[in-house]
XYZ file of C-alpha atoms in Angstrom:
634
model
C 40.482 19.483 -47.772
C 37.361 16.946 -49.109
C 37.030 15.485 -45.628
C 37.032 18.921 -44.390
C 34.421 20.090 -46.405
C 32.608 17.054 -45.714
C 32.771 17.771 -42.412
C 31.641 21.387 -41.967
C 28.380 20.310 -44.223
C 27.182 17.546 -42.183
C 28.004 19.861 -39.027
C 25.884 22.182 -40.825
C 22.751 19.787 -41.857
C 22.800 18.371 -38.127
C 22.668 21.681 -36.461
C 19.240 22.381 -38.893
C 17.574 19.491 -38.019
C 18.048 19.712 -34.776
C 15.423 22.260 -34.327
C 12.801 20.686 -35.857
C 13.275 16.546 -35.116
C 15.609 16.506 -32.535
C 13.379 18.223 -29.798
C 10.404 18.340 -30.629
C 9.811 14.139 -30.322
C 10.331 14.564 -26.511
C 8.115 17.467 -26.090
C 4.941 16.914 -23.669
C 1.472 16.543 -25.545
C -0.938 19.606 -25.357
C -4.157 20.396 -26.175
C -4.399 23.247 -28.682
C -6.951 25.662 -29.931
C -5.704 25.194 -33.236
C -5.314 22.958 -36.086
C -1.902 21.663 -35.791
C -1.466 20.544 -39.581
C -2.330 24.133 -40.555
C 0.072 25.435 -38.400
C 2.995 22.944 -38.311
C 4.920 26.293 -39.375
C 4.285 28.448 -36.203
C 2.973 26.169 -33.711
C 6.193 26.062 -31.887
C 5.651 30.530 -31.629
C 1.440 30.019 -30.469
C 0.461 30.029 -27.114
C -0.975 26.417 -26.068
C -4.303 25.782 -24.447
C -6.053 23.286 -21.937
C -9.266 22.137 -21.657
C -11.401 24.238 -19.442
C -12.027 22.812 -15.960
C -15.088 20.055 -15.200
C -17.617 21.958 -13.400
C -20.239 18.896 -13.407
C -20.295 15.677 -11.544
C -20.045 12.261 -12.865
C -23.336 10.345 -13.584
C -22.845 8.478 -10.394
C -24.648 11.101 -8.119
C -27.527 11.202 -10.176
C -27.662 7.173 -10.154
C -27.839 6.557 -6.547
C -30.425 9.112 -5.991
C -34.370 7.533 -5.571
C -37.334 9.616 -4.340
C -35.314 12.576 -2.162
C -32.689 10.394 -0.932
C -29.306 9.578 -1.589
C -28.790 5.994 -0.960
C -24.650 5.687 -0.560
C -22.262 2.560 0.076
C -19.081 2.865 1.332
C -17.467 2.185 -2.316
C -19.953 4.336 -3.681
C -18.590 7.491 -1.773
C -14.923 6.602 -2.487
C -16.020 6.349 -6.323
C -17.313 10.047 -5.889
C -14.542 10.890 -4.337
C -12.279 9.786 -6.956
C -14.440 11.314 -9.522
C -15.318 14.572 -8.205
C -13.483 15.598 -5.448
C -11.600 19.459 -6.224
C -8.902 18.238 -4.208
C -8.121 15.401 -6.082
C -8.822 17.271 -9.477
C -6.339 19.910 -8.390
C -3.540 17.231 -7.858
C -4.340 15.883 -11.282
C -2.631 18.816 -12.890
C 0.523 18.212 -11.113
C 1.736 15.702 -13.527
C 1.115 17.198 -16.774
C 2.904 20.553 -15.106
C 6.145 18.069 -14.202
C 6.003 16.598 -17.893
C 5.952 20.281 -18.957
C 8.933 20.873 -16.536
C 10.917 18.183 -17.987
C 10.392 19.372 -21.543
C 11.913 23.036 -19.936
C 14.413 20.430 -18.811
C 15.246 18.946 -21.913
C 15.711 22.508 -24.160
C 18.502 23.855 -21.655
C 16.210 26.049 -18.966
C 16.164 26.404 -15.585
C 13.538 24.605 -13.859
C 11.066 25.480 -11.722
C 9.977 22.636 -9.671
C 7.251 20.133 -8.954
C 4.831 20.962 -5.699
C 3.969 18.539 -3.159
C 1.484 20.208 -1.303
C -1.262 17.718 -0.124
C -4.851 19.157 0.966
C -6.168 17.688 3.947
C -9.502 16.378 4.330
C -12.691 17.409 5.767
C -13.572 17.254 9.488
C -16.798 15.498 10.775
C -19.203 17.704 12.151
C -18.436 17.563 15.470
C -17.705 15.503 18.839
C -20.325 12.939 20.100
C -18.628 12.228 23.356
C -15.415 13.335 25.043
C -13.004 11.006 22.951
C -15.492 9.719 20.860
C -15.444 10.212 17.469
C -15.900 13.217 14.943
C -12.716 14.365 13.765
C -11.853 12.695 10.857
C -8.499 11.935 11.361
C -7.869 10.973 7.966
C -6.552 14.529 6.978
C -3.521 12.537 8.256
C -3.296 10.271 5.088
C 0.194 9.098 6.235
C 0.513 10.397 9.715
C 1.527 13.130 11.326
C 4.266 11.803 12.645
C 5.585 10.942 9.247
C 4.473 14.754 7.991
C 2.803 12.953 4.742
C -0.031 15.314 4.315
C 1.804 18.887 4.967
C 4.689 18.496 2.456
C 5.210 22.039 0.788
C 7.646 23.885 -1.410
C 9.416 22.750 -4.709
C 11.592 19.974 -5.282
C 14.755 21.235 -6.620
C 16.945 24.810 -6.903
C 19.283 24.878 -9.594
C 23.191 26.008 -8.052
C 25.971 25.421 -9.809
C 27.809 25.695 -13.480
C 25.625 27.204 -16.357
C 23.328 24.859 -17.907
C 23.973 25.181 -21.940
C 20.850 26.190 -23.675
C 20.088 22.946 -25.113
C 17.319 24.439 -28.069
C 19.514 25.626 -31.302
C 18.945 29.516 -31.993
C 18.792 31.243 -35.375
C 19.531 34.909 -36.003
C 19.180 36.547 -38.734
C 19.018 40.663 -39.957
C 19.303 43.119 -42.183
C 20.169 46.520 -42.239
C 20.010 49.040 -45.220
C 22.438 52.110 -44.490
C 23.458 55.277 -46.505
C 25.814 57.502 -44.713
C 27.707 61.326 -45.791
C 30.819 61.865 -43.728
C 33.064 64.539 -44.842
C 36.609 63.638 -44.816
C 39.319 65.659 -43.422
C 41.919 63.916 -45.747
C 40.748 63.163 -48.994
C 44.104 61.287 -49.800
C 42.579 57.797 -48.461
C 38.852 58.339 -49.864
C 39.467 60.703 -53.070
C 37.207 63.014 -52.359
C 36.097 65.535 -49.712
C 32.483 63.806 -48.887
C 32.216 60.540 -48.958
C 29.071 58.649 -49.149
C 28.548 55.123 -48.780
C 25.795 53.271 -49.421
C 25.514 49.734 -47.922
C 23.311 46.512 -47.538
C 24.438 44.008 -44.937
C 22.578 40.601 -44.372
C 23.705 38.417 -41.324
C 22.388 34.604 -40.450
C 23.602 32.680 -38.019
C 22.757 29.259 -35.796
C 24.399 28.314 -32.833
C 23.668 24.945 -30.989
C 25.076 24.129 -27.651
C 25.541 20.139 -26.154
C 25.625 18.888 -23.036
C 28.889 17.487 -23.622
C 30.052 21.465 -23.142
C 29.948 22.231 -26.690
C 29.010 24.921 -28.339
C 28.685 25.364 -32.273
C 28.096 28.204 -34.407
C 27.543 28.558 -38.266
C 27.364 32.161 -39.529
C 27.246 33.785 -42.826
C 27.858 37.348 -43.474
C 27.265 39.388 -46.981
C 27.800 43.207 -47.152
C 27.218 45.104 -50.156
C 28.733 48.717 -50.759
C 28.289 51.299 -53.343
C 30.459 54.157 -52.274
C 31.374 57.665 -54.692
C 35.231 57.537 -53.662
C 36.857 57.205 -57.147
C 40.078 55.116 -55.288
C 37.552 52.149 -55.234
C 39.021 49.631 -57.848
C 35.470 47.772 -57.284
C 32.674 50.132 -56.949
C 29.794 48.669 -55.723
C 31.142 45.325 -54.414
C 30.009 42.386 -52.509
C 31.782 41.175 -49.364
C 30.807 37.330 -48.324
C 31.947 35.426 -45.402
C 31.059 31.770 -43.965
C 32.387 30.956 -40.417
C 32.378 27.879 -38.489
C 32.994 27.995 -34.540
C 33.756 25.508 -32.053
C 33.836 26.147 -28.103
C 34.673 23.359 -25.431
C 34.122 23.406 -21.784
C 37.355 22.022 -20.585
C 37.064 22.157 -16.649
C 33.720 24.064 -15.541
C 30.793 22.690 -16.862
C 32.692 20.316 -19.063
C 30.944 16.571 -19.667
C 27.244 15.216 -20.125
C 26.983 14.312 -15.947
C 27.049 17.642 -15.306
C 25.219 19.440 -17.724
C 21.903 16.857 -18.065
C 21.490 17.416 -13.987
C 18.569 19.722 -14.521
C 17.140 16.769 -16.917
C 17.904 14.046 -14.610
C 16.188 16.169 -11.897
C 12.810 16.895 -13.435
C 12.846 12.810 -14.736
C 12.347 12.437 -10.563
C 10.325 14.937 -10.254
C 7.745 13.143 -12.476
C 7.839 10.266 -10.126
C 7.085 12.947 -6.947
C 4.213 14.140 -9.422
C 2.761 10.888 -9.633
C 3.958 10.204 -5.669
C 2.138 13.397 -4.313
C -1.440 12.561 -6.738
C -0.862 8.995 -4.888
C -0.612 10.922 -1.687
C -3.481 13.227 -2.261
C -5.481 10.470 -3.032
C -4.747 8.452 -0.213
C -5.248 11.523 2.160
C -8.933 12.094 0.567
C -9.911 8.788 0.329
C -9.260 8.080 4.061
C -11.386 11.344 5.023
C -13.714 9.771 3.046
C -13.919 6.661 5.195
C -13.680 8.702 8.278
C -16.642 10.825 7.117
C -18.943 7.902 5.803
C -18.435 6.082 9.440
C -18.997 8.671 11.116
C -22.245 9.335 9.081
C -22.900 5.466 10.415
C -22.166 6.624 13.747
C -24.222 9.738 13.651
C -27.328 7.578 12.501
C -26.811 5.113 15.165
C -27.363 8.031 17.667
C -29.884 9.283 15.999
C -31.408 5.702 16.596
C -30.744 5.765 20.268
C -31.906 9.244 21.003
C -34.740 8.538 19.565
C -34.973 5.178 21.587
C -34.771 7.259 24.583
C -37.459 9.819 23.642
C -39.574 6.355 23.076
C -39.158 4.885 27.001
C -39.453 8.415 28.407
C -42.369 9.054 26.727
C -43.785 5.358 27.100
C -42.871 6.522 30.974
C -44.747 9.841 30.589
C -47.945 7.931 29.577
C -47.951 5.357 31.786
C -47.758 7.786 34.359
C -50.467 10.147 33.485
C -52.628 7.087 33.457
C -51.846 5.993 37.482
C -52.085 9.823 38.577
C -55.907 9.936 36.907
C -56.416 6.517 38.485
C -54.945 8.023 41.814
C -52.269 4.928 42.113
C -49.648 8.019 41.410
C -48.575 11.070 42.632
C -48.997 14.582 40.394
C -45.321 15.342 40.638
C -44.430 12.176 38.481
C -45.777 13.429 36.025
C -43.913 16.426 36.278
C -40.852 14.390 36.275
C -41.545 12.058 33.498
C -42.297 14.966 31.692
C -39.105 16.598 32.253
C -37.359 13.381 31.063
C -38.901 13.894 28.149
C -38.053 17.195 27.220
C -34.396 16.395 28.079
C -34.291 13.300 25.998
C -36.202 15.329 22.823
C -33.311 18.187 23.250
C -30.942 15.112 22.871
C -32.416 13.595 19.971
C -32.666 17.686 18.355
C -28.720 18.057 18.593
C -28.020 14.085 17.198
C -30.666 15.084 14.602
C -28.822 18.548 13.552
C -25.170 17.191 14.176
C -26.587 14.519 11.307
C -27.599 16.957 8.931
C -24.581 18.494 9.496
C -22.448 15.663 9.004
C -24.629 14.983 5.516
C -23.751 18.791 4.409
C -19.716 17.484 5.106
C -19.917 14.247 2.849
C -21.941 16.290 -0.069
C -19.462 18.659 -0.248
C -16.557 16.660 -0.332
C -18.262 14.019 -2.931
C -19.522 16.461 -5.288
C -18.283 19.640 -7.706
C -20.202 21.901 -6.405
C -20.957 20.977 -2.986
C -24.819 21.350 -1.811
C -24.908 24.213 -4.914
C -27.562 21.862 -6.135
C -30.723 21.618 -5.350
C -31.167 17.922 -5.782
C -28.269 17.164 -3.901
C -28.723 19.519 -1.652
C -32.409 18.694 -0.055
C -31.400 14.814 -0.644
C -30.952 12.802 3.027
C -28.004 10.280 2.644
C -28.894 6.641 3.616
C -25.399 5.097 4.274
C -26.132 1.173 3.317
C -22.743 -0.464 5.118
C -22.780 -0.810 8.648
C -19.285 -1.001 10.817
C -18.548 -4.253 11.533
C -16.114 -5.714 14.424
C -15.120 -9.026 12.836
C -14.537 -12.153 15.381
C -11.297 -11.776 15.135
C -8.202 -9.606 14.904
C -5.925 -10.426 12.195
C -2.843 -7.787 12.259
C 0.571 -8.557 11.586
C 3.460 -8.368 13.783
C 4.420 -4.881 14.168
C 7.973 -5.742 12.422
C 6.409 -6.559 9.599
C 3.901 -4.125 9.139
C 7.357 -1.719 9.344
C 8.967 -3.200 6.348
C 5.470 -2.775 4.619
C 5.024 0.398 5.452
C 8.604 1.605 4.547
C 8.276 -0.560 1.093
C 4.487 1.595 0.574
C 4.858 4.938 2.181
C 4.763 7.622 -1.051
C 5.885 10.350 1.069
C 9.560 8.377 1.846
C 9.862 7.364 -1.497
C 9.473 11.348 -2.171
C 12.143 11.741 0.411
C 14.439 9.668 -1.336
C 14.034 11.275 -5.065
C 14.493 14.541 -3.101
C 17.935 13.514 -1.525
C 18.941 11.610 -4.531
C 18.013 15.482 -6.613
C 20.148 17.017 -4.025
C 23.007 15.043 -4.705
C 22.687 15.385 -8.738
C 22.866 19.192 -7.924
C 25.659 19.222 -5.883
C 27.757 17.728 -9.024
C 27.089 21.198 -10.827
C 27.957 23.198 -7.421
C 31.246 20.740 -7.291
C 31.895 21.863 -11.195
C 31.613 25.454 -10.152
C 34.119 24.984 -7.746
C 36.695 24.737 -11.231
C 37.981 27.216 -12.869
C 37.041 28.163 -16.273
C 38.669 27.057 -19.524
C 37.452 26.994 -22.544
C 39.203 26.164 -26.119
C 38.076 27.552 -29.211
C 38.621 27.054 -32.669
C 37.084 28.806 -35.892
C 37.534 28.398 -39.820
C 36.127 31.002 -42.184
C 36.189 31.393 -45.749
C 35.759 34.932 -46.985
C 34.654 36.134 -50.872
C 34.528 39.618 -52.763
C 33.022 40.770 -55.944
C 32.239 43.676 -57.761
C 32.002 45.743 -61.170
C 35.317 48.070 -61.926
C 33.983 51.579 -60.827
C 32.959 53.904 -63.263
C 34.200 57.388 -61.939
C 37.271 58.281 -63.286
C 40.742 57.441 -60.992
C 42.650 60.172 -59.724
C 44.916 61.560 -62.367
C 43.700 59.439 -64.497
C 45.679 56.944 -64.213
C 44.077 53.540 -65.751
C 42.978 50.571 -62.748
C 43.671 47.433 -62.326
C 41.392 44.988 -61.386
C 42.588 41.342 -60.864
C 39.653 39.414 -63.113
C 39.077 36.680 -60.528
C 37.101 40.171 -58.524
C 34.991 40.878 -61.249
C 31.491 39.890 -61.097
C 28.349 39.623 -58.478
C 27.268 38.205 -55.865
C 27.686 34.567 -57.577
C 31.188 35.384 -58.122
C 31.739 36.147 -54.118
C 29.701 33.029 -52.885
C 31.653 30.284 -55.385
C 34.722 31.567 -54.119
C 33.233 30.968 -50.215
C 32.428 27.607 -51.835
C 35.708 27.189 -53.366
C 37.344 28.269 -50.138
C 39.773 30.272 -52.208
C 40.568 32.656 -49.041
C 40.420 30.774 -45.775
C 41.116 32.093 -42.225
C 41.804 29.767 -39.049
C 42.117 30.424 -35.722
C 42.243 28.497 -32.240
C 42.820 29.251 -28.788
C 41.623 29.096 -24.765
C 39.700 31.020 -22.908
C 40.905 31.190 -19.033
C 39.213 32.782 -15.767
C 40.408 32.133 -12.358
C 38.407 33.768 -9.835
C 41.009 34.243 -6.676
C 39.191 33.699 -3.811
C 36.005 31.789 -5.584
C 34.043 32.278 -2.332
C 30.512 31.950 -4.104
C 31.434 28.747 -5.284
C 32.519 27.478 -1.629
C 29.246 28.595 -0.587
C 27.110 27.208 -2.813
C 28.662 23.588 -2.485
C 28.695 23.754 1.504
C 25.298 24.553 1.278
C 24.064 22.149 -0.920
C 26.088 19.587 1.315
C 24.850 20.600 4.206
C 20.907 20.369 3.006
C 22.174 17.063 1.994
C 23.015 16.204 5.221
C 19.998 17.682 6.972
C 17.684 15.903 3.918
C 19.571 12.575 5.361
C 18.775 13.108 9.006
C 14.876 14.075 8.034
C 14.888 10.369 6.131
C 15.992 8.634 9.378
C 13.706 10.737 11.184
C 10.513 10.083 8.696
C 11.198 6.223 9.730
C 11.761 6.594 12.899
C 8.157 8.249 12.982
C 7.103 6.074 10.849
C 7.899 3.040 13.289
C 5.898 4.822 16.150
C 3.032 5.678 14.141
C 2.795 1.978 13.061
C 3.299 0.795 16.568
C 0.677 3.636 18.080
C -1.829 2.707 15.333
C -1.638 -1.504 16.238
C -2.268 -0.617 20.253
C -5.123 1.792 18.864
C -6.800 -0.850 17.319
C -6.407 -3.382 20.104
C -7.752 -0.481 22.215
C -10.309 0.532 20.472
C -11.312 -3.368 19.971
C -11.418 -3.654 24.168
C -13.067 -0.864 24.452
C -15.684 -1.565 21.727
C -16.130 -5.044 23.621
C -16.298 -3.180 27.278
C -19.069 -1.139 25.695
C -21.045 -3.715 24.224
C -21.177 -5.412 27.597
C -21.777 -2.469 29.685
C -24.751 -1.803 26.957
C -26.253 -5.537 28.061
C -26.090 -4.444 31.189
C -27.992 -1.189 31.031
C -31.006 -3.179 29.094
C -31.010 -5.792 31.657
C -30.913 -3.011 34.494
C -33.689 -1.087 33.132
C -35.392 -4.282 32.552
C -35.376 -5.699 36.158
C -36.208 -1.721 37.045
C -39.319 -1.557 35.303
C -40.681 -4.957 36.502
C -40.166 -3.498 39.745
C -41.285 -0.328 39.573
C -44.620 -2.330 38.246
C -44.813 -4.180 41.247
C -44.201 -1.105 43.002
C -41.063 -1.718 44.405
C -39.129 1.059 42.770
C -39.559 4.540 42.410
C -40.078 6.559 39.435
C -36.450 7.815 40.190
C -34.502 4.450 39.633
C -36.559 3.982 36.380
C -35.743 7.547 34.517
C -31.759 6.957 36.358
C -32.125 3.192 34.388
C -33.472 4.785 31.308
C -30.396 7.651 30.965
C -27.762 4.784 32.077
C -28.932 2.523 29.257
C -29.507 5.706 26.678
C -25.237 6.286 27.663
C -24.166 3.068 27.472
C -25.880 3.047 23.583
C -24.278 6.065 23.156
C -20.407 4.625 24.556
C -21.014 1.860 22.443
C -21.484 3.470 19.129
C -18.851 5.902 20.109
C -16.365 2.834 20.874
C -17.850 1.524 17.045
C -16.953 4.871 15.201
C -13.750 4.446 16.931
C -12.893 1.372 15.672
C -13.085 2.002 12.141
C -10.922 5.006 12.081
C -8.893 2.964 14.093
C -8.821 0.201 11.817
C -8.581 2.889 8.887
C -5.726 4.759 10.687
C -3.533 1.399 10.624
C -4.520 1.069 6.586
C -3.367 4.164 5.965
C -0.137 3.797 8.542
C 1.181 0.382 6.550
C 0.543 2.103 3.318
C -2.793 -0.465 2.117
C -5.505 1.813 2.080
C -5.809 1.731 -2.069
C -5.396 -1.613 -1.755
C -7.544 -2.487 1.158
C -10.299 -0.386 -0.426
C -10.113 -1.760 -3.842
C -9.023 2.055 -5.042
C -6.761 1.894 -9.016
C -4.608 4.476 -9.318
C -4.834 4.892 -12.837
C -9.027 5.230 -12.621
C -7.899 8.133 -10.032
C -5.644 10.058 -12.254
C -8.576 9.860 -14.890
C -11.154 10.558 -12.701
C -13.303 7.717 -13.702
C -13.913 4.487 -11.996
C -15.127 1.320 -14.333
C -17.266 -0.271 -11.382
C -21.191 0.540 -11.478
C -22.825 2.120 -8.644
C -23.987 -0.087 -6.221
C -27.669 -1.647 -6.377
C -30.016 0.972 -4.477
C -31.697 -1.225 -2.065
């Protein structure tokens, strides 16, 4: 009977502190509006807050800005990237919402999922050349083959057995009746009317385990002051103390099943942190694609305007022979025309560059061009693209295994199948029928004064003295357990045909399998992006070299033109025809540059390096600050 007691009161104590130590260590950290040592009481019953969203950009911009202009690096824009791009920003709430997720987890409720959307980046402004550059492929942060950056939906739905409710409850209430009935026999009652009034107080806490379990402490008290003159107590106190135990014995019975939803949300912090990894990786590569292309839309810019320079050169030179009469009228007419085409040329490089500048603003501040300062700021990009001598790419099999060891988006693949096959355990539980044993031990206590109204007939009561007294009286004998009541048993339901729970498992095995086939086929793609992105780069390398010699060509062309046309052995013709030729082949070639470097960028991002290639820390990204100082503003 000691051990007993024992027992029940450290059941008791456990079940108590449960609610305020044992859950409350693993719950996520938020930022609240109040004071938290004021309110230790209620804080669990207030609504949390956040800290409103960062509407400013970082220092940075204003550092690199001198006299108008926005002098930019190529680590400089992936720094305000990082630190003010709204994509990014928007990704950086998906791990605190997981971590709050797993704390729904962790108190018994359903779930609701991690997203994995990715935002793609921005497009350049627009095409230089047929198959030149201008698109910004790096919207494709792992690519599209792979479908890295278009990953949508939640991670998990729960199926299965109930998950217990893993947060204890307390109930408590009070009720404060009076009632008249009138009696059709007054044989039971003693009297024709009787009225009854009655205070009843109920508490109770229930806890439920994963092991299946579920525990309940209750106490009961009733009080009840009646005018029947049978009463022997009259008013008296009715106490009672029970102690339940239920046990999942078949469905939804052991921890493996009942801590899925826990075990599922633990992996769905890692796609949390997997899709911020991915979202940076997909902005930082637009952000390499945009500041080359910025190169690349300078560099025309700078040949335009070389062209406007020889046709113009041309034009005066001309106008000179025709009022020396060495010339004809009509060349002038020509070389004038020549002009005006090469000055449209340079107008649309000119606006496709101001365009292009709009693009990168936008994408490396808060509020875009909103600003004024940014806004009316030119952008002087101070890294050039450079082809190095040589071409140092591993073999293709190896840049595989890389890629399949760095890829976030298959790593999210496999958390995802390895999710799938944590729920089908509770869909396979379901499958069992349901048995549950119970057991419950209650003590019960009563008390009262002898009543007062005279007995019927008058004949003299008797009260046993252990029932006189208060409510004291009725609680030591609940403490005393002088009138105990046990009682176990089972609980069975067999559902005949259980075809919900067939479903539910095939379907979960059958995602399972499809989830399996979409893994082979993300490596598969993977292995022909890889492969397409290492003959891309040798392409673009020949084609970069082709250019550059075609470009040599042109200038010596032109050259050997003019020197003729001097010695007036050419026409004015073969001059303006040697003048757009070379004005092309500048054009080809810093088309054939741009494509390089997304080229080069594309294979970075393919093999799963670009962080590392560009120097880019993970943890500065989730914080939105990066340590190193802007670059020195030439």
């Amino acid at each position: 009977m000691k051990t007993l007691r024992e027992s029940l009161a450290v059941l008791c104590l456990a079940l108590t502190l449960t609610t305020s130590v044992g859950f409350a260590q693993k719950a996520p950290v938020f930022t609240t509006s109040f004071d938290k040592n004021t309110y230790w009481l209620t804080k669990n019953y207030r609504p949390r807050d956040f800290d409103p969203v960062r509407q400013g950009n970082s220092n940075r911009l204003e550092q690199l800005l001198r006299a108008g202009k926005l002098y930019l690096s190529l680590q400089d824009a992936i720094a305000l990237t990082l630190e003010n791009n709204i994509d990014i920003e928007i990704q950086r709430y998906g791990p605190e919402l997981a971590m709050i997720d797993y704390a729904r987890a962790e108190a018994g409720g359903q779930i609701r999922g991690v997203t994995t959307n990715v935002t793609q980046g921005a497009n350049s402004a627009v095409n230089l050349l047929t198959g030149g550059f201008g698109t910004a492929n790096g919207g494709q942060a792992a690519g599209g083959g792979a479908n890295s950056g278009s990953n949508t939906g939640t991670v998990f739905t729960v199926t299965g057995s109930a998950i217990p409710n893993l947060d204890p409850i307390w109930s408590t209430s009070f009720f404060k009746n009076k009632s008249s009935n009138p009696q059709t026999n007054s044989f039971v009652t003693g009297i024709s009317a009787l009225v009854v009034n009655s205070d009843q107080f109920n508490t109770s806490i229930q806890k439920q385990f994963l092991t299946g379990t579920t525990a309940t402490v209750a106490y009961g008290s009733t009080k009840i002051e009646s005018n029947s003159p049978n009463n022997d107590l009259n008013p008296f106190t009715r106490n009672n103390v029970q102690v339940s135990l239920s046990q999942r014995l078949l469905q939804g019975f052991g921890r493996a099943i009942n801590n899925r939803n826990i075990r599922v949300a633990k992996n769905n912090l890692k796609v949390s942190d997997l899709t911020f990894k991915l979202q940076v990786i997909t902005t930082v590569s637009s952000t390499i694609n945009l500041y080359w292309d910025l190169v690349s839309f300078n560099q025309d810019v700078a040949v335009k305007q070389k062209a406007v320079d020889l046709a113009q050169k041309l034009y005066e030179d001309n106008k000179k022979q025709v009022e020396i009469g060495t010339l004809a009228p009509i060349e002038i007419v020509r070389a004038e025309a020549e002009v005006a085409r090469t000055q449209q040329d340079l107008t649309v490089s000119q606006t496709q560059l101001l365009q292009q500048e709009a693009i990168i603003k936008n994408a490396l501040s808060r509020n875009g061009i909103a600003s004024p300062a940014v806004a009316d700021a030119r952008i002087v990009p101070t890294d050039q693209i450079r082809v190095p001598a040589t071409e140092e790419v591993s073999q293709v099999k190896d840049l595989i295994e890389e890629a399949i060891s760095k890829r976030p988006e298959l790593e999210q693949t496999k958390i995802n199948i390895s999710n799938t096959k944590i729920g089908i355990a509770g869909s396979k539980s379901a499958l069992l029928p349901s048995l549950d044993a119970t057991a419950s031990f209650t003590n019960n206590g009563l008390a009262g004064a002898v009543n007062s109204l005279v007995a019927p007939g008058g004949r003299p009561r008797f009260v046993d003295p252990f029932f006189e007294g208060n409510y004291g009286t009725a609680l030591a004998q609940l403490l005393r357990r002088n009138f105990p009541d046990y009682a176990v048993g089972f609980n069975l339901n067999i559902p005949i045909r259980n075809r919900a729970a067939q479903a539910d498992y095939a379907n979960d095995l059958l995602r399972l399998r499809q989830q399996e086939l979409q893994e082979v086929r993300q490596v598969n793609s993977i292995r022909l992006e890889l492969t397409n992105a290492v003959i891309g780069l040798q392409q673009a390398r020949a084609r970069h070299e082709s250019a550059v010699k075609s470009r040599r060509l042109q200038e010596q062309t032109l050259e050997a033109e003019q020197k003729k046309y001097a010695l007036g052995s050419s026409t004015i013709f073969l001059v303006i025809q040697g003048q757009r030729d070379l004005a092309t082949a500048q054009g080809v070639e810093v088309t054939a540059l741009a494509n390089y470097s997304r080229a080069r960028n594309t294979l970075d991002v393919s093999t799963g390096r670009l962080l590392e290639v560009n120097s880019v820390d993970i943890e500065e990204a989730s914080k939105g600050v990066v340590a190193k100082a802007p670059s020195q503003i030439p």
